[in-house]
Structures are given as C-alpha cells and as structure tokens.
Tab-separated table of C-alpha atoms (C1' of nucleotides) in Angstrom:
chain	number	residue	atom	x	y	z
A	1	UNK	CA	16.792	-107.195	-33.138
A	2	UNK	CA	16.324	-107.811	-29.357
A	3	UNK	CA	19.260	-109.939	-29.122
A	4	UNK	CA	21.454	-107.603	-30.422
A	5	UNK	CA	20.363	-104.526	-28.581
A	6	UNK	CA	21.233	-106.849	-25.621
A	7	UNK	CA	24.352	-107.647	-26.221
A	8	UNK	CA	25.316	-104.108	-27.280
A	9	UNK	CA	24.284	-103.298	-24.131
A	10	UNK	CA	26.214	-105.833	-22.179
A	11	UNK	CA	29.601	-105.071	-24.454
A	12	UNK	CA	29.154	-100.906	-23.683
A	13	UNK	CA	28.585	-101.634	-19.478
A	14	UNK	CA	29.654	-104.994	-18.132
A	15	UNK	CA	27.684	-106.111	-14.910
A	16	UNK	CA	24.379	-104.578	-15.910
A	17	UNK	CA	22.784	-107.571	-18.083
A	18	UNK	CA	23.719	-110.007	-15.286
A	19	UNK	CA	23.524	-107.753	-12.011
A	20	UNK	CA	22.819	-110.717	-9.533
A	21	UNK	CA	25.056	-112.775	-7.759
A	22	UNK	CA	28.765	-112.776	-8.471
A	23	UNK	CA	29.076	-109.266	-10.176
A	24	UNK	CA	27.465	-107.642	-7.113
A	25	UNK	CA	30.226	-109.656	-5.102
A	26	UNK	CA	32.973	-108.271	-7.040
A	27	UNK	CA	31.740	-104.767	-7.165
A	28	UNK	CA	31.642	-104.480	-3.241
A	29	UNK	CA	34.701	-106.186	-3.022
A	30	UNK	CA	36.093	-103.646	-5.496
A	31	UNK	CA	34.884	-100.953	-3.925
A	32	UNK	CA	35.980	-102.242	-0.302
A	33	UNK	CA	39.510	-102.719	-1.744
A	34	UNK	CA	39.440	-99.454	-3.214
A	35	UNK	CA	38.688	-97.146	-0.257
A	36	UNK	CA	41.567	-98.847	1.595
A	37	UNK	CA	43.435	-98.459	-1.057
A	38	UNK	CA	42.730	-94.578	-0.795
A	39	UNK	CA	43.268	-94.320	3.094
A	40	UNK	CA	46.673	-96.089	2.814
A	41	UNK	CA	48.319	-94.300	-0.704
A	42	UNK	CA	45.495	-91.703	-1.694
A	43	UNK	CA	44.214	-90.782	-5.161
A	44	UNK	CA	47.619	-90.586	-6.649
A	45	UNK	CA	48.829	-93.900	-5.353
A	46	UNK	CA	45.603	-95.778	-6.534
A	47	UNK	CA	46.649	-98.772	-8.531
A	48	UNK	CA	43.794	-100.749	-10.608
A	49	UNK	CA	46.108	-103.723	-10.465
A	50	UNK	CA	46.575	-103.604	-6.557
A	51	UNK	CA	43.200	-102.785	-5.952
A	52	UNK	CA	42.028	-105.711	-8.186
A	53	UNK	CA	44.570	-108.193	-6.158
A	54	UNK	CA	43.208	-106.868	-2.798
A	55	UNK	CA	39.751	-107.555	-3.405
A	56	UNK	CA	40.553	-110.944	-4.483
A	57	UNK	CA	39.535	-109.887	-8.509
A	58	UNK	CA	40.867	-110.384	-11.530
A	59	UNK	CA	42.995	-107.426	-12.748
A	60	UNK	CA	41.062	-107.769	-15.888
A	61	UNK	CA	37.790	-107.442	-14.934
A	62	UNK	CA	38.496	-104.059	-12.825
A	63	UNK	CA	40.248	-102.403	-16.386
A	64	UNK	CA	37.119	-104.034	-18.110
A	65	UNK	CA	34.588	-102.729	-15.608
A	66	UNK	CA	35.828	-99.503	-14.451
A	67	UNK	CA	38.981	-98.691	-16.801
A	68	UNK	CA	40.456	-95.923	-14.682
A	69	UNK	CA	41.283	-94.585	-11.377
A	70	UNK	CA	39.138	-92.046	-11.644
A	71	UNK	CA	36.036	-94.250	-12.736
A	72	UNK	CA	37.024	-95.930	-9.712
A	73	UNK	CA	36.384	-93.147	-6.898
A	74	UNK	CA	33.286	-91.729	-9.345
A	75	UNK	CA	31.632	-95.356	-8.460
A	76	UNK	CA	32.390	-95.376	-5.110
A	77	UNK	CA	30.975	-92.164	-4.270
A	78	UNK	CA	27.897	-92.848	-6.054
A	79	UNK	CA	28.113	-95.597	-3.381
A	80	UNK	CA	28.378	-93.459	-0.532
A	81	UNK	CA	26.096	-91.814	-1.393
A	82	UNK	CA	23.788	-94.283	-0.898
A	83	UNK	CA	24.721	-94.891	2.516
A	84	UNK	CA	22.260	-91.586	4.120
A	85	UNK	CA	22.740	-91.065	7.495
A	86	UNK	CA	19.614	-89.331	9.071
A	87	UNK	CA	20.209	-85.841	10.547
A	88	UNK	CA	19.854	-84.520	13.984
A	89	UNK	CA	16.582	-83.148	15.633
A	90	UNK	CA	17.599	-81.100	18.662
A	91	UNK	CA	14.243	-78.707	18.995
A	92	UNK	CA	16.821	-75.871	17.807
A	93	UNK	CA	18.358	-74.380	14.486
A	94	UNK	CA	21.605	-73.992	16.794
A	95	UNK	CA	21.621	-77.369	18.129
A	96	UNK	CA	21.191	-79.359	14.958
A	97	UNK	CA	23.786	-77.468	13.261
A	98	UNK	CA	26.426	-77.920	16.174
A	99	UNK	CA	25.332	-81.386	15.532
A	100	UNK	CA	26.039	-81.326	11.717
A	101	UNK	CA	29.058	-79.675	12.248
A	102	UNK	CA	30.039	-82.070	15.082
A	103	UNK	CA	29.573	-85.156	12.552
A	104	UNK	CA	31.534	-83.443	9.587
A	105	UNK	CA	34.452	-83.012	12.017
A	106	UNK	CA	34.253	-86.268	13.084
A	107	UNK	CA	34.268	-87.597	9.586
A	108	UNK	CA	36.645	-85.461	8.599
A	109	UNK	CA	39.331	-86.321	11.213
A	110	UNK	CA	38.413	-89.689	11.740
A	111	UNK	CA	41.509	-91.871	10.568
A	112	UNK	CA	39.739	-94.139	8.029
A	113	UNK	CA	37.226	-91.696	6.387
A	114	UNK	CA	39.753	-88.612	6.371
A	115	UNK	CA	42.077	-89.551	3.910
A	116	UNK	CA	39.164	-90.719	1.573
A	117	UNK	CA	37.254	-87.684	1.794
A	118	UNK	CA	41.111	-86.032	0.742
A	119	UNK	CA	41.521	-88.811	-2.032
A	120	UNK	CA	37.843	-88.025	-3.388
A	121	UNK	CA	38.340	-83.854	-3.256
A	122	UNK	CA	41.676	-84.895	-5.112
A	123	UNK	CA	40.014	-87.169	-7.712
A	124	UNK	CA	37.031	-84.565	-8.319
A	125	UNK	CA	39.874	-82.221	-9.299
A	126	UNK	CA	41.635	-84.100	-11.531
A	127	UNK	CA	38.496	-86.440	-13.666
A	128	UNK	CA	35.172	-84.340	-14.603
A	129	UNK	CA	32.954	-87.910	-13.958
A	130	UNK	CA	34.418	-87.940	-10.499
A	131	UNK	CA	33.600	-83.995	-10.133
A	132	UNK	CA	29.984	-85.139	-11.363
A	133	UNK	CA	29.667	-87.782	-8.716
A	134	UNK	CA	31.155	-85.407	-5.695
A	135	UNK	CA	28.793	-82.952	-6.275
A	136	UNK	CA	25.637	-86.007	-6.620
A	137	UNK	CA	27.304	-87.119	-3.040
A	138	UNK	CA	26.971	-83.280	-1.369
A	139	UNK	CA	23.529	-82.619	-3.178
A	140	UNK	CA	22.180	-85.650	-1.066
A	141	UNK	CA	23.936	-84.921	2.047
A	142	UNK	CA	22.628	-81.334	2.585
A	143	UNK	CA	19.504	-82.436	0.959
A	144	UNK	CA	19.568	-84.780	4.356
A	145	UNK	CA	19.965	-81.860	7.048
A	146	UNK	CA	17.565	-79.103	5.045
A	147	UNK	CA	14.583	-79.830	7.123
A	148	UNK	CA	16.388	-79.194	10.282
A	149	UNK	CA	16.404	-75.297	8.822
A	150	UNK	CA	13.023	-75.323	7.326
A	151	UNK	CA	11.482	-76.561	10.647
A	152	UNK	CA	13.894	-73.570	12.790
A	153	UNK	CA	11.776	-71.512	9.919
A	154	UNK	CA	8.448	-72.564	10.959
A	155	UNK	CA	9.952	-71.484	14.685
A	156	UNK	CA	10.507	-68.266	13.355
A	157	UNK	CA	14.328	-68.498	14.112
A	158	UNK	CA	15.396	-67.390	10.878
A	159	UNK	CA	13.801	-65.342	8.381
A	160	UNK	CA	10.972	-66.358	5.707
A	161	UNK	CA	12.284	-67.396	2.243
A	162	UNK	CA	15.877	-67.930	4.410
A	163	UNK	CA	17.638	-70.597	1.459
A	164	UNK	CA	17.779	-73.777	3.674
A	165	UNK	CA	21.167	-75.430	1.733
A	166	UNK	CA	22.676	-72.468	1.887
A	167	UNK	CA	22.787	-72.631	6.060
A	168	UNK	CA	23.686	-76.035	5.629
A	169	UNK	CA	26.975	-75.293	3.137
A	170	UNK	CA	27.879	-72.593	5.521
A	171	UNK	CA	28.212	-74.915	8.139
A	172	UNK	CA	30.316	-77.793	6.179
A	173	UNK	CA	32.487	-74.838	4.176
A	174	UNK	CA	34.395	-73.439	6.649
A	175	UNK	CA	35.126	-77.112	8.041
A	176	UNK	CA	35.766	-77.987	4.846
A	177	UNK	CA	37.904	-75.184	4.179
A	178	UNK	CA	40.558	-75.876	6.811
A	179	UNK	CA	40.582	-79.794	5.754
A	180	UNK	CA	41.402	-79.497	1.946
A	181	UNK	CA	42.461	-76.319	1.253
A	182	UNK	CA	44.025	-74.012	3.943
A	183	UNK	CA	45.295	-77.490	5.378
A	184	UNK	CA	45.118	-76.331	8.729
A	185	UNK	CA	44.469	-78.250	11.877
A	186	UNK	CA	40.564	-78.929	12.807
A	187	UNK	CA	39.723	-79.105	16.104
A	188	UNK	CA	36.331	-79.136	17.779
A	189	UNK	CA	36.100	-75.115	18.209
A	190	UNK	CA	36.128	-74.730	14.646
A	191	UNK	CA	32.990	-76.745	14.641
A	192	UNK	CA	31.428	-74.595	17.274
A	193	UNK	CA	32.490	-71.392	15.319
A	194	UNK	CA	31.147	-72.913	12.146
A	195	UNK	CA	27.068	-73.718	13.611
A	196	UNK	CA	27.549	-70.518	15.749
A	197	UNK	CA	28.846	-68.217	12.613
A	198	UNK	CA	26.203	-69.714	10.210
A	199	UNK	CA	23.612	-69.442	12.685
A	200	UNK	CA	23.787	-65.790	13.286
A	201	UNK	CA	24.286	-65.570	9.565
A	202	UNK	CA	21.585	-67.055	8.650
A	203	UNK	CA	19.242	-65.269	11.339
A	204	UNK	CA	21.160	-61.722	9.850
A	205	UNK	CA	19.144	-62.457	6.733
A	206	UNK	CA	22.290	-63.677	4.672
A	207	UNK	CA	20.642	-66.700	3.641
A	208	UNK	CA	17.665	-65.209	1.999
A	209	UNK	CA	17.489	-66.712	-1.311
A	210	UNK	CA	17.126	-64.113	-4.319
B	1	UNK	CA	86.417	-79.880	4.675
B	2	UNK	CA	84.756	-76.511	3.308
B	3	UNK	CA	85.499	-78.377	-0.076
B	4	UNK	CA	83.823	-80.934	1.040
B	5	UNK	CA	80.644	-79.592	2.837
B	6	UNK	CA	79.800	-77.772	-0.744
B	7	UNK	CA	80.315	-80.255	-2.753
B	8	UNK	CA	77.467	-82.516	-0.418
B	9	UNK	CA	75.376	-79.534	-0.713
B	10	UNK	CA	75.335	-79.745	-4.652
B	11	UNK	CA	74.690	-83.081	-4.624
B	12	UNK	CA	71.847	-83.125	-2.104
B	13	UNK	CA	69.834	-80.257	-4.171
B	14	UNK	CA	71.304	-78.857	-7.434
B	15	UNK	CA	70.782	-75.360	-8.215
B	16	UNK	CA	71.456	-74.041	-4.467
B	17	UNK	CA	75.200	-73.552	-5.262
B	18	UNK	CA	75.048	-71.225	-8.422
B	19	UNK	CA	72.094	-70.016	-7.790
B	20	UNK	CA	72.463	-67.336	-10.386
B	21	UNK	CA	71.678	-66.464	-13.683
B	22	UNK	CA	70.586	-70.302	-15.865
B	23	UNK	CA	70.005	-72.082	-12.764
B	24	UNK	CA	67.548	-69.099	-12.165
B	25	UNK	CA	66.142	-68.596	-15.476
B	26	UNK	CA	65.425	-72.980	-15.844
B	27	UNK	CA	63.628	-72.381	-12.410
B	28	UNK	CA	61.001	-69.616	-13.475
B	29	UNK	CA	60.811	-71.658	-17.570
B	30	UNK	CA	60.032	-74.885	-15.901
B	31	UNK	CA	57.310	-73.063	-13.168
B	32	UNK	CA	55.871	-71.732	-16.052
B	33	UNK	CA	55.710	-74.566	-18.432
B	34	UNK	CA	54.205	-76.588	-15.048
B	35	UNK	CA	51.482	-73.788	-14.808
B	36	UNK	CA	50.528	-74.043	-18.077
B	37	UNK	CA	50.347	-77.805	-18.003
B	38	UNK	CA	48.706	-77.797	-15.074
B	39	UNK	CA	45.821	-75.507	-16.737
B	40	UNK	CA	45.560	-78.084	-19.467
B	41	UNK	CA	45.859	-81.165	-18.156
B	42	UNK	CA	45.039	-80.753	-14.421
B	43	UNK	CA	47.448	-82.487	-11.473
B	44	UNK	CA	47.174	-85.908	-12.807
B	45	UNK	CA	48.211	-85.057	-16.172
B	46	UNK	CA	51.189	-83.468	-15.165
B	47	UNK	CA	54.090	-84.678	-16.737
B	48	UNK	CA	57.791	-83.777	-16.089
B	49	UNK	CA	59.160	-85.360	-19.620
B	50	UNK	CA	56.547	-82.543	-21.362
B	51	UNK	CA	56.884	-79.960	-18.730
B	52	UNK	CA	60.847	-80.033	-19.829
B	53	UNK	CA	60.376	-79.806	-23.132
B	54	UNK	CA	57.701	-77.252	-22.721
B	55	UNK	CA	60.251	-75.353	-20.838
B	56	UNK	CA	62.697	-75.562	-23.229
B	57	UNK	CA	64.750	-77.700	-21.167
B	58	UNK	CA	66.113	-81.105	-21.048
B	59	UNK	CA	64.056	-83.691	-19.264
B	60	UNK	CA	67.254	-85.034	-16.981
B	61	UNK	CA	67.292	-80.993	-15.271
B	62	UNK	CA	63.532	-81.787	-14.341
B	63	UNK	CA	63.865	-84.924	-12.571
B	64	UNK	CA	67.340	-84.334	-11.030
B	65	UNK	CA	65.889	-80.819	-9.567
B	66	UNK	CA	62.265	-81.143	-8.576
B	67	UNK	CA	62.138	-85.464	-8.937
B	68	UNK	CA	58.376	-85.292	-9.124
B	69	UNK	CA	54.942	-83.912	-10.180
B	70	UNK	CA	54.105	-83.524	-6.277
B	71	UNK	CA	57.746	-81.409	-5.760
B	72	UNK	CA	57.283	-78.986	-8.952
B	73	UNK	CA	53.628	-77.659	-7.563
B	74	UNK	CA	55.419	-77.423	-4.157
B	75	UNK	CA	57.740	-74.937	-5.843
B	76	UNK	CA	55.117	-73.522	-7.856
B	77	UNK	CA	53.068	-72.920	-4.501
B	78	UNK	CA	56.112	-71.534	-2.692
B	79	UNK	CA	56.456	-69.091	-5.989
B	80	UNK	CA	53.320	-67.651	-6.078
B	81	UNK	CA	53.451	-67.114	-2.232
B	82	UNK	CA	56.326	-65.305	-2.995
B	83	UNK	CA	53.940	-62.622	-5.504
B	84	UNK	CA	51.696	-61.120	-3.150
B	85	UNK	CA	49.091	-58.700	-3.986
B	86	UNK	CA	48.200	-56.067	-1.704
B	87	UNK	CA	44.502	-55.933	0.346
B	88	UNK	CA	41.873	-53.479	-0.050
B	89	UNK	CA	41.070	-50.394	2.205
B	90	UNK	CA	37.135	-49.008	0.999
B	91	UNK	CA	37.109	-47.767	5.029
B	92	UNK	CA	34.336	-50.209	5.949
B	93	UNK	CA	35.270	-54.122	6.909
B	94	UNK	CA	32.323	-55.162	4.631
B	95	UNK	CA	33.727	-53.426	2.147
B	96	UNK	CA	36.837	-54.555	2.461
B	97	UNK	CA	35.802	-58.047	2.551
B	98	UNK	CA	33.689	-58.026	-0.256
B	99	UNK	CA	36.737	-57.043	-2.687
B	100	UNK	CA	38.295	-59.979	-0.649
B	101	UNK	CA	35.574	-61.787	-2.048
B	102	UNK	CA	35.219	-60.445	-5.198
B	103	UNK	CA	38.854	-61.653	-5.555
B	104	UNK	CA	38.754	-64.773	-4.544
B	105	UNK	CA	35.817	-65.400	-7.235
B	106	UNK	CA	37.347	-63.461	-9.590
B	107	UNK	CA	40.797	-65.781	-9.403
B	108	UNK	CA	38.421	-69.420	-8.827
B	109	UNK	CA	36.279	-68.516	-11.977
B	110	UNK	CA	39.166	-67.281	-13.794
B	111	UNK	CA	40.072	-69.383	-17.022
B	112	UNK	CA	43.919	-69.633	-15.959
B	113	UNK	CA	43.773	-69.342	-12.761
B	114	UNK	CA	40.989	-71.904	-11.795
B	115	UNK	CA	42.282	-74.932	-12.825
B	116	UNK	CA	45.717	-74.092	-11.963
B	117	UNK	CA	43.909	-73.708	-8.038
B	118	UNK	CA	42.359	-77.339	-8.546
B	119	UNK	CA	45.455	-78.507	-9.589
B	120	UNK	CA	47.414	-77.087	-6.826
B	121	UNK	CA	44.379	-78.398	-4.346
B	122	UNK	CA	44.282	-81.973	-5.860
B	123	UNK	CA	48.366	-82.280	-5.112
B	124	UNK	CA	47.913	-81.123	-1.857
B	125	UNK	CA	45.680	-84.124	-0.932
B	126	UNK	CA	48.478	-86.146	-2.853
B	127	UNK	CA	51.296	-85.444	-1.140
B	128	UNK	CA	52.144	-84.193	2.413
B	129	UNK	CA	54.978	-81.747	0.767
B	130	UNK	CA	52.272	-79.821	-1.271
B	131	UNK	CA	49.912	-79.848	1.512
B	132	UNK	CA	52.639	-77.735	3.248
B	133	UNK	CA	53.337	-75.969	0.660
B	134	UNK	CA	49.401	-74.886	0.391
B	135	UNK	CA	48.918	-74.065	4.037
B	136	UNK	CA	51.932	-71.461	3.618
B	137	UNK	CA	50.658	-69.906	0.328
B	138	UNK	CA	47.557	-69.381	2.059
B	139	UNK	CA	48.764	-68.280	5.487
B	140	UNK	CA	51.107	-65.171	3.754
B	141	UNK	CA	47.315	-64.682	1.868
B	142	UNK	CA	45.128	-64.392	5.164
B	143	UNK	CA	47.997	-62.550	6.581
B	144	UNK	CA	47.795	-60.099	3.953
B	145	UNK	CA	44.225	-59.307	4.837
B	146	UNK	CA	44.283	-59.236	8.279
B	147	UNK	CA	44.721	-55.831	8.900
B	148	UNK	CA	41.654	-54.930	7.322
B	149	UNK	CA	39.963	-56.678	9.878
B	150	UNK	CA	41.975	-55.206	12.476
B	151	UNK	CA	41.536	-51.823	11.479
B	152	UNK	CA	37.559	-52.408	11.480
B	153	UNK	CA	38.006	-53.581	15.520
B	154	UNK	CA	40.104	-50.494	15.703
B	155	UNK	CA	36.592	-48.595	14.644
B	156	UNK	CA	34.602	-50.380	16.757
B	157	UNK	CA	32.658	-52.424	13.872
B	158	UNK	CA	33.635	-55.860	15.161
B	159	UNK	CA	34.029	-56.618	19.142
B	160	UNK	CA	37.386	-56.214	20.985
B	161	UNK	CA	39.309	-59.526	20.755
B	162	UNK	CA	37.973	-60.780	17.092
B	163	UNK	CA	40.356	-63.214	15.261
B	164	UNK	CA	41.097	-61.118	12.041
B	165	UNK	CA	42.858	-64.560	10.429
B	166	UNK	CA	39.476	-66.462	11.522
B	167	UNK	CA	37.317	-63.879	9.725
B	168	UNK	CA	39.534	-63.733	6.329
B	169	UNK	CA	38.976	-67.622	6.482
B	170	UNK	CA	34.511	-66.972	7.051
B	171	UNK	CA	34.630	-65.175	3.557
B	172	UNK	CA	37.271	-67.802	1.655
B	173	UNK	CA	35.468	-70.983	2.473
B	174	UNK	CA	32.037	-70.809	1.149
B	175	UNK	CA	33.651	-69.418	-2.156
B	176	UNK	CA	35.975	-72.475	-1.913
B	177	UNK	CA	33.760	-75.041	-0.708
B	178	UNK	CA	31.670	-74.602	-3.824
B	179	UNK	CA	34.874	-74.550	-5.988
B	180	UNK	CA	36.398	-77.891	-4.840
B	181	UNK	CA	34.096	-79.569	-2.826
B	182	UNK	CA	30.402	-79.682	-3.322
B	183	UNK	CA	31.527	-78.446	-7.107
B	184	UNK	CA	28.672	-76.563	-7.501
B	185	UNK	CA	28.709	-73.053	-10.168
B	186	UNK	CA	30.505	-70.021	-8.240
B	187	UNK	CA	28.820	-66.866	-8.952
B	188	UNK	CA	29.048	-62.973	-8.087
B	189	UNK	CA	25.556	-63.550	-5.837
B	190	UNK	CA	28.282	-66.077	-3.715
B	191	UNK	CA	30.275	-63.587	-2.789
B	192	UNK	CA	27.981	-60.695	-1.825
B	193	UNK	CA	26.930	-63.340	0.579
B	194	UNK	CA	29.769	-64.388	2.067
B	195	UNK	CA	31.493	-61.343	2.737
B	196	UNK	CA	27.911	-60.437	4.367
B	197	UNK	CA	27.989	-63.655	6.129
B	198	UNK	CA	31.430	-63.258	7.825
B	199	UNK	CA	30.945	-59.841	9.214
B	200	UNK	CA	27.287	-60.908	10.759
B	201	UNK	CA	28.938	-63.994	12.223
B	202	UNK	CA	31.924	-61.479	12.983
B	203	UNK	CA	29.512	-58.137	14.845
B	204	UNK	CA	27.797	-61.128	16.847
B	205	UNK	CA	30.917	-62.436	18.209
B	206	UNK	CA	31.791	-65.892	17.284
B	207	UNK	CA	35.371	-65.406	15.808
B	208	UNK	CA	36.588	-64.133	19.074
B	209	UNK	CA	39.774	-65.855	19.924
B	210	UNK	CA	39.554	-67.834	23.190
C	1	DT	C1'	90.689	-63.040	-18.078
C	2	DC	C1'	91.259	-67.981	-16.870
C	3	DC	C1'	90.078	-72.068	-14.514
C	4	DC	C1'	87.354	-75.325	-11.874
C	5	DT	C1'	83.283	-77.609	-11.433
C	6	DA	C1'	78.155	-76.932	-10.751
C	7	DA	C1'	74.553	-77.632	-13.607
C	8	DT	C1'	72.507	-78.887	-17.830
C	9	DG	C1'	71.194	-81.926	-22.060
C	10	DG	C1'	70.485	-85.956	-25.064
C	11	DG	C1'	70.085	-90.772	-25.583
C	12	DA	C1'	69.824	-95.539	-24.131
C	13	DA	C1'	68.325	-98.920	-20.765
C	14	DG	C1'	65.113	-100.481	-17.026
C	15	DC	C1'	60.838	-101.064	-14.987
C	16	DA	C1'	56.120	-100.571	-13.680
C	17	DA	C1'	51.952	-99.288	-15.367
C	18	DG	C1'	48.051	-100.245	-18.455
C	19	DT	C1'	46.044	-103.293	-22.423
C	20	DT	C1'	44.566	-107.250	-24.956
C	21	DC	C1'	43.789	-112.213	-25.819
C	22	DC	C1'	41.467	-116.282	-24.898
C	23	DG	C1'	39.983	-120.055	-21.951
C	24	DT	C1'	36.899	-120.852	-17.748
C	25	DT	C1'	33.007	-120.159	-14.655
C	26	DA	C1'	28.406	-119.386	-13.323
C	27	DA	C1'	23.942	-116.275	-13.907
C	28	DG	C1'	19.469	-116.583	-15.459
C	29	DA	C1'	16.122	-117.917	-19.079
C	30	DT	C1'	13.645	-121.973	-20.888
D	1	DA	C1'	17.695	-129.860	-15.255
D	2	DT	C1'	19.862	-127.887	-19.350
D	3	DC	C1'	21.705	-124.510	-22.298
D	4	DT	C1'	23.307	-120.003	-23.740
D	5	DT	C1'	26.384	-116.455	-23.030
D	6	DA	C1'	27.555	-112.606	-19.619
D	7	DA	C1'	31.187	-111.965	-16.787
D	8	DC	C1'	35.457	-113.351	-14.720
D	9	DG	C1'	40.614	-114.669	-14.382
D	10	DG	C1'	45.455	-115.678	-15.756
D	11	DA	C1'	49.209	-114.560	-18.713
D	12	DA	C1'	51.549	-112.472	-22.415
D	13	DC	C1'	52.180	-108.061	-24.615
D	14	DT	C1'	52.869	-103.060	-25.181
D	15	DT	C1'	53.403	-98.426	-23.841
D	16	DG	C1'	55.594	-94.726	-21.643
D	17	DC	C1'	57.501	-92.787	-17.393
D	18	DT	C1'	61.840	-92.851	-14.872
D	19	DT	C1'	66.730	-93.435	-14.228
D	20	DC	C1'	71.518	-93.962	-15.555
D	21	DC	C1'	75.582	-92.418	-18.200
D	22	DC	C1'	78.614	-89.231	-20.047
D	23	DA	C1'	79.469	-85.210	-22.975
D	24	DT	C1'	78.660	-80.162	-23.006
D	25	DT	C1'	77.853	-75.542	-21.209
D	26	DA	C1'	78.365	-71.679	-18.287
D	27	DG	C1'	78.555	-69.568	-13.218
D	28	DG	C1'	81.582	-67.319	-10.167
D	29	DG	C1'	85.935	-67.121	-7.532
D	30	DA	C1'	91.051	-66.210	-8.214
DNA sequence: TCCCTAATGGGAAGCAAGTTCCGTTAAGAT
DNA sequence: ATCTTAACGGAACTTGCTTCCCATTAGGGA
C-alpha cells in the first residue's frame, strides 16, 4: 500500500521522491538555461529542446519534468520568487518609494533581467499556471516593501487605514505600464513621477482601503 | 521601368497594388477570424492554417500576406487604432477621467475584449513589430484623451504646464498593471481609485513636463 | 467591354517541433 | 557496502506547421 502510493507519486511529479543531489543539479541548470534562453529569443522563441542542450540535460528529462514552455517560466518564477531582496529604509514614505521605484527601473531596463520580465508578462498571458505563478511572484514582492508604508503610517504621513499594497502597486504600475504595455521609453523621471504621484496619492486619502 | 517598379512592389507585399474590393474584404475576414482566435486560444495558440480557414480563406493568402502570428496582431493593432472612440466631457477632469477609467475596466474585464488585450500584450513582448504596433494603438488612445486634461488646466483645476499625455497614462496603469502584470481581479472600486489617484498626483504637481 | 496580371486557393512536399521507448546512472534506504 | 528503483540520456518516431507549385479568379486600366 505504501509502496505504491510512492511510486504513484514519483510517476505524477518526477524529482520529488529523490530531491537530493543530481535532480537539484539539473533543475538549476534548467532553469539557468532557461532564463537565457528568454533574454536572447523571449517566450515565443523558447525551445524545450535548446534549453535542455544548453543546460547540458537530456531533452527527455526537461519534456518529462516540465512538459511545456509555459511550465517552464511558471517554475522559474516560483524561483524568483524565492530570491527576496530586502526593501529600503530611508526614515521617509517618499524616500523609500523613490527607492522602490529606482530598483524596478533598474530591473526593468537592465539588459539581462528586462527581456525576462517581458518573456514572463508574455508567458502569464498566454498559460493560466504561469498567470498563477506571476501573480505568487508580485504578492511577495510588494509583500517585501509594505512595511516601508505602514511605518510612514505610524509617522502620520499618510492617513490611518491608508491600504499599504496599494501605495506599493501605484508605484510599480505606472513603471510597469510604460515597459509592457504602452511600450514607451523608461527613463529615470518616470521613476521620480511614479514615488512622487503615489506619494501625494496616497497622502490625498486614495489609498484608504474600503 | 514603371512596369517594372510595380511589379517589385507586388511582390514585396501583395495586396498594396489592388487594394480594392477582395484584397479588402480577405483583409477585414482574416482580422476577424484572428480576433476571434485570439479570444479563444490566446497569442500562443494562434494559428494562421485555422485563422484561414476560419476566414474563409485559403491558408497560402495568410502566409504570403501577413507570414506570421506576430505580423497578423500587428495589423490587427494598426486596425483597431484605426476605430477610435471619442473621450468624455462631464465638465470636471475627475469626471472625465473616471469614464476614462470606467472604460478602460469596462474593455479589460470585458469577455471579448480582455483576452483579445492579453493577446495583443503577450505579442508585443514577442516581437519588436507588435511592440510598435502597441505603442501606436495606444499613443492615437492617450491622444484622444488629452484634451480633457487640457481643458481642466484651461479651468485652473490642474497647474499651468501639466503633461495631459502623462496624466491619461496615471489612470491606465494601475487598471493595467493588475490586468497583465501582478494578475490580480480588476474591479469597479480600481477605477474610482485611480482616476482619484491621477488627479491628486496631477493638483499637486508631479506630471508637470520639465 | 476586353485584356492583362495581381491576388487567391488547394494540395503535396519539407522540416522542425514535440513524443515515446528503453537502456544507463546514481540517490537513498537497509 | 549493497540493493532497489527514481531519475536521467540518447535515438528513433510522429505530428503538424510552413513553404513550394501551379491552376483559378477577379481588379482595374484601356
């Protein structure tokens, strides 16, 4: 009875009977192989096949393991997600956001992470598990910088009951905004108007959650 | 040499020659029949062979003309940029804005209309030709509701110097953030606040132009 | 109205993508 | 240290998107 519920396990999800070792190899090198393989052709150029023969992997074991393109991206943004960077603490609701807003420029526009934020935004739009897994990767990151606003609350810089993630999305939107949809150019003073604009937002009573 | 100089143009992009009458009507079938995949299937599903014989139209017409799944939402995009619908005038800016709002929800939430957006957002982060494609549809859209913010500085509601384009974008992106970013539920409460949000940020002066 | 040829349409061939089979390697329990 | 079997890797196979070819249709100038 035991031994089969274990191997029906390991036949529905390969790598999770025998996580140690090798299998953890492969999936970073997977994963590494993958996100180059998003700066360099994006979502719609993502081959399993070339992906598996740039990590050094078995074309096999990446249809076996992950079975799509889309699975693909969905993994490795439950990966990034992982990776937390801590937010700023500037003494000031302004400050920290100019520093939020600062970093998702930077991402943004940065030559290596760019084109894999684009590739991700363009695989949450065409697979629902990759949708599921953007959203997981966003819920952590503003999840990150919402002390920053609860503390400017304490200050009394913005109002009681002011919704914290909602100051933090209206920082990131606009930013956002210009990089994937509008496709317009993103330059620092859009950063600048995006703190500035959510700041007085915010401190306008906007933000108050229902 | 006339002869000549036409019959390179017809080879180089079929249908710019006779223009006219079934060259026309294959062009608005086969944007249709793309739409309509495009709301079932999403960008990655898009496929010429059924988009022809959705159309009604033979499969060899799809490829010679448009080549690609990346080059038919470029048309699309450049079609529906083409149908513009005209901007509100309530005699307040944050009335105006929030039927901006209100429309852009309305058209994101919409059961057509949203996935055909992803779609169209998802091939823009494909291919560079649909990324240009996008940032025209939506610079004839801000430019359509720019005078509503213009006419509001003209009132004295926002200070002298405010970019109208910059504002339009303040009540777009938090709709649109939520819509293909963070992928988080779009509701009516969204809007209200960031048509709110834009003219705060707007009255205290951070979409002044430089 | 007639003619020239741009543009379309169907089918067959080519090619690259994904899928499956089966032998080999090494993780982890005893 | 040994054994069981989870997980990997190479190669053959299959599917389906794309392109080529040539016959057919109809736009637009004379």
């Amino acid at each position: 009875m035991e031994h089969n519920s274990r191997l029906e396990a390991a036949s529905l999800t390969p790598g999770t009977v025998r996580p140690g070792g090798r299998t953890a190899k492969v999936r970073a090198a997977v994963l590494e192989a993958t996100q180059e393989a998003l700066v360099e052709g994006g979502f719609h150029g993502l081959n399993l096949d070339r992906v598996a023969a740039r990590a050094g992997v078995g074309k096999t074991t990446v249809y076996r393991r992950w079975g799509s393109a889309a699975a693909l991206v969905a993994d490795l943004l439950r990966d990034m997600a992982e990776q937390s960077l801590p937010a700023a603490d500037t003494g000031s609701l302004e400050g920290d956001l100019l520093a939020n807003a600062h970093l998702v420029r930077q991402t943004l526009t940065d030559p290596r992470m760019g084109p894999v934020f684009q590739a991700v935004i363009a695989a949450a739009a065409c697979d629902e598990e990759c949708a599921t897994a953007l959203n997981g990767f966003y819920a952590t990151r503003i999840h990150e910088w919402v002390p920053c606003v609860e503390r400017a609350a304490g200050r009394g810089e913005v109002p009681a009951g002011t919704d914290a993630g909602e100051v933090v999305r209206a920082v990131s939107a606009p930013l956002y905004y210009r990089f994937a949809v509008s496709r317009e150019p993103l330059g620092e003073a859009d950063a600048v108007r995006a703190a500035g604009a959510a700041v007085a937002a915010a401190k306008a009573g906007w933000f108050t959650g229902n």
